[in-house]
mmCIF file of C-alpha atoms in Angstrom:
data_model
loop_
_atom_site.group_PDB
_atom_site.id
_atom_site.type_symbol
_atom_site.label_atom_id
_atom_site.label_comp_id
_atom_site.label_asym_id
_atom_site.label_seq_id
_atom_site.Cartn_x
_atom_site.Cartn_y
_atom_site.Cartn_z
ATOM 1 C CA GLN A 1 140.047 161.262 63.541
ATOM 2 C CA PRO A 2 136.769 159.482 62.867
ATOM 3 C CA GLU A 3 133.884 161.793 62.131
ATOM 4 C CA ILE A 4 131.142 161.988 64.778
ATOM 5 C CA LEU A 5 127.702 162.181 63.282
ATOM 6 C CA LEU A 6 124.848 164.393 64.683
ATOM 7 C CA PRO A 7 122.823 161.525 66.200
ATOM 8 C CA GLU A 8 126.058 160.339 67.945
ATOM 9 C CA TRP A 9 126.506 163.874 69.392
ATOM 10 C CA ARG A 10 123.032 163.573 70.785
ATOM 11 C CA ILE A 11 123.850 160.170 72.435
ATOM 12 C CA LEU A 12 127.045 161.689 73.930
ATOM 13 C CA SER A 13 125.061 164.658 75.303
ATOM 14 C CA ILE A 14 122.518 162.389 76.883
ATOM 15 C CA LEU A 15 125.254 160.274 78.538
ATOM 16 C CA LYS A 16 126.797 163.439 80.031
ATOM 17 C CA GLU A 17 124.067 163.203 82.660
ATOM 18 C CA GLY A 18 125.306 159.786 83.768
ATOM 19 C CA GLU A 19 125.314 156.043 83.055
ATOM 20 C CA LEU A 20 122.224 154.626 81.263
ATOM 21 C CA SER A 21 121.074 151.289 79.912
ATOM 22 C CA SER A 22 120.516 151.052 76.110
ATOM 23 C CA SER A 23 116.770 151.114 76.623
ATOM 24 C CA GLU A 24 116.948 154.205 78.850
ATOM 25 C CA LEU A 25 119.254 155.869 76.361
ATOM 26 C CA LYS A 26 116.900 155.027 73.480
ATOM 27 C CA ARG A 27 113.939 156.341 75.256
ATOM 28 C CA ARG A 28 115.652 159.684 75.847
ATOM 29 C CA PHE A 29 117.072 159.832 72.411
ATOM 30 C CA ASP A 30 113.505 159.384 70.847
ATOM 31 C CA SER A 31 111.767 161.392 73.544
ATOM 32 C CA GLY A 32 109.878 158.271 74.522
ATOM 33 C CA LYS A 33 108.241 157.593 71.121
ATOM 34 C CA ASP A 34 109.758 154.258 70.271
ATOM 35 C CA LYS A 35 110.884 152.051 73.151
ATOM 36 C CA SER A 36 112.156 149.258 70.951
ATOM 37 C CA LEU A 37 115.842 149.109 70.192
ATOM 38 C CA SER A 38 116.314 149.451 66.383
ATOM 39 C CA GLY A 39 119.288 148.036 64.537
ATOM 40 C CA ALA A 40 120.250 151.550 63.513
ATOM 41 C CA PHE A 41 120.364 152.733 67.199
ATOM 42 C CA LYS A 42 122.458 149.678 68.139
ATOM 43 C CA GLU A 43 124.844 150.503 65.329
ATOM 44 C CA LYS A 44 125.296 154.090 66.606
ATOM 45 C CA LEU A 45 126.143 152.667 70.104
ATOM 46 C CA ALA A 46 128.633 150.230 68.562
ATOM 47 C CA SER A 47 130.164 153.054 66.413
ATOM 48 C CA LEU A 48 130.626 155.252 69.491
ATOM 49 C CA ARG A 49 132.233 152.261 71.393
ATOM 50 C CA GLU A 50 134.556 151.638 68.437
ATOM 51 C CA LYS A 51 135.560 155.310 68.407
ATOM 52 C CA GLY A 52 136.396 155.005 72.114
ATOM 53 C CA LEU A 53 133.829 157.650 73.149
ATOM 54 C CA ILE A 54 131.516 155.417 75.218
ATOM 55 C CA GLU A 55 132.088 152.236 77.049
ATOM 56 C CA TYR A 56 130.165 149.430 78.846
ATOM 57 C CA THR A 57 129.945 149.614 82.598
ATOM 58 C CA ILE A 58 130.448 145.886 82.645
ATOM 59 C CA PRO A 59 132.847 145.234 79.814
ATOM 60 C CA GLU A 60 133.375 141.516 80.659
ATOM 61 C CA LYS A 61 129.592 140.833 80.312
ATOM 62 C CA PRO A 62 128.272 142.792 77.295
ATOM 63 C CA LYS A 63 124.972 141.005 77.316
ATOM 64 C CA SER A 64 124.207 141.480 81.032
ATOM 65 C CA PRO A 65 120.783 142.778 81.835
ATOM 66 C CA LEU A 66 122.518 145.183 84.179
ATOM 67 C CA GLN A 67 124.658 146.608 81.394
ATOM 68 C CA LYS A 68 124.894 150.336 80.989
ATOM 69 C CA TYR A 69 126.859 152.817 78.911
ATOM 70 C CA ARG A 70 128.980 155.713 80.033
ATOM 71 C CA LEU A 71 131.155 158.353 78.503
ATOM 72 C CA THR A 72 134.860 157.652 78.271
ATOM 73 C CA LYS A 73 137.455 160.317 79.156
ATOM 74 C CA LEU A 74 137.855 160.869 75.345
ATOM 75 C CA GLY A 75 134.041 161.137 74.994
ATOM 76 C CA LEU A 76 133.829 163.789 77.653
ATOM 77 C CA GLU A 77 136.727 165.706 76.113
ATOM 78 C CA LYS A 78 135.043 165.663 72.716
ATOM 79 C CA LEU A 79 131.834 166.974 74.221
ATOM 80 C CA LYS A 80 133.613 169.779 75.981
ATOM 81 C CA GLY A 81 135.551 170.720 72.850
ATOM 82 C CA LYS A 82 132.451 170.670 70.540
#
């Protein structure tokens, strides 16, 4: 079982409310302070995707401007079991 880090738990909790774009997610994660997507934040999203906890809403077009993230069934289960 891969470890889920504290910032990743925060991202999962934010996504519990529904699908969000990476910029919307970053804004909520940082409470609106920094609107730019840092490499570190992108790495957290990639890590959560690799762990199967979040997924793209348009998996066949990862770079689509309409792309959003959502919890997977596993991600939701992890949140409930936390």
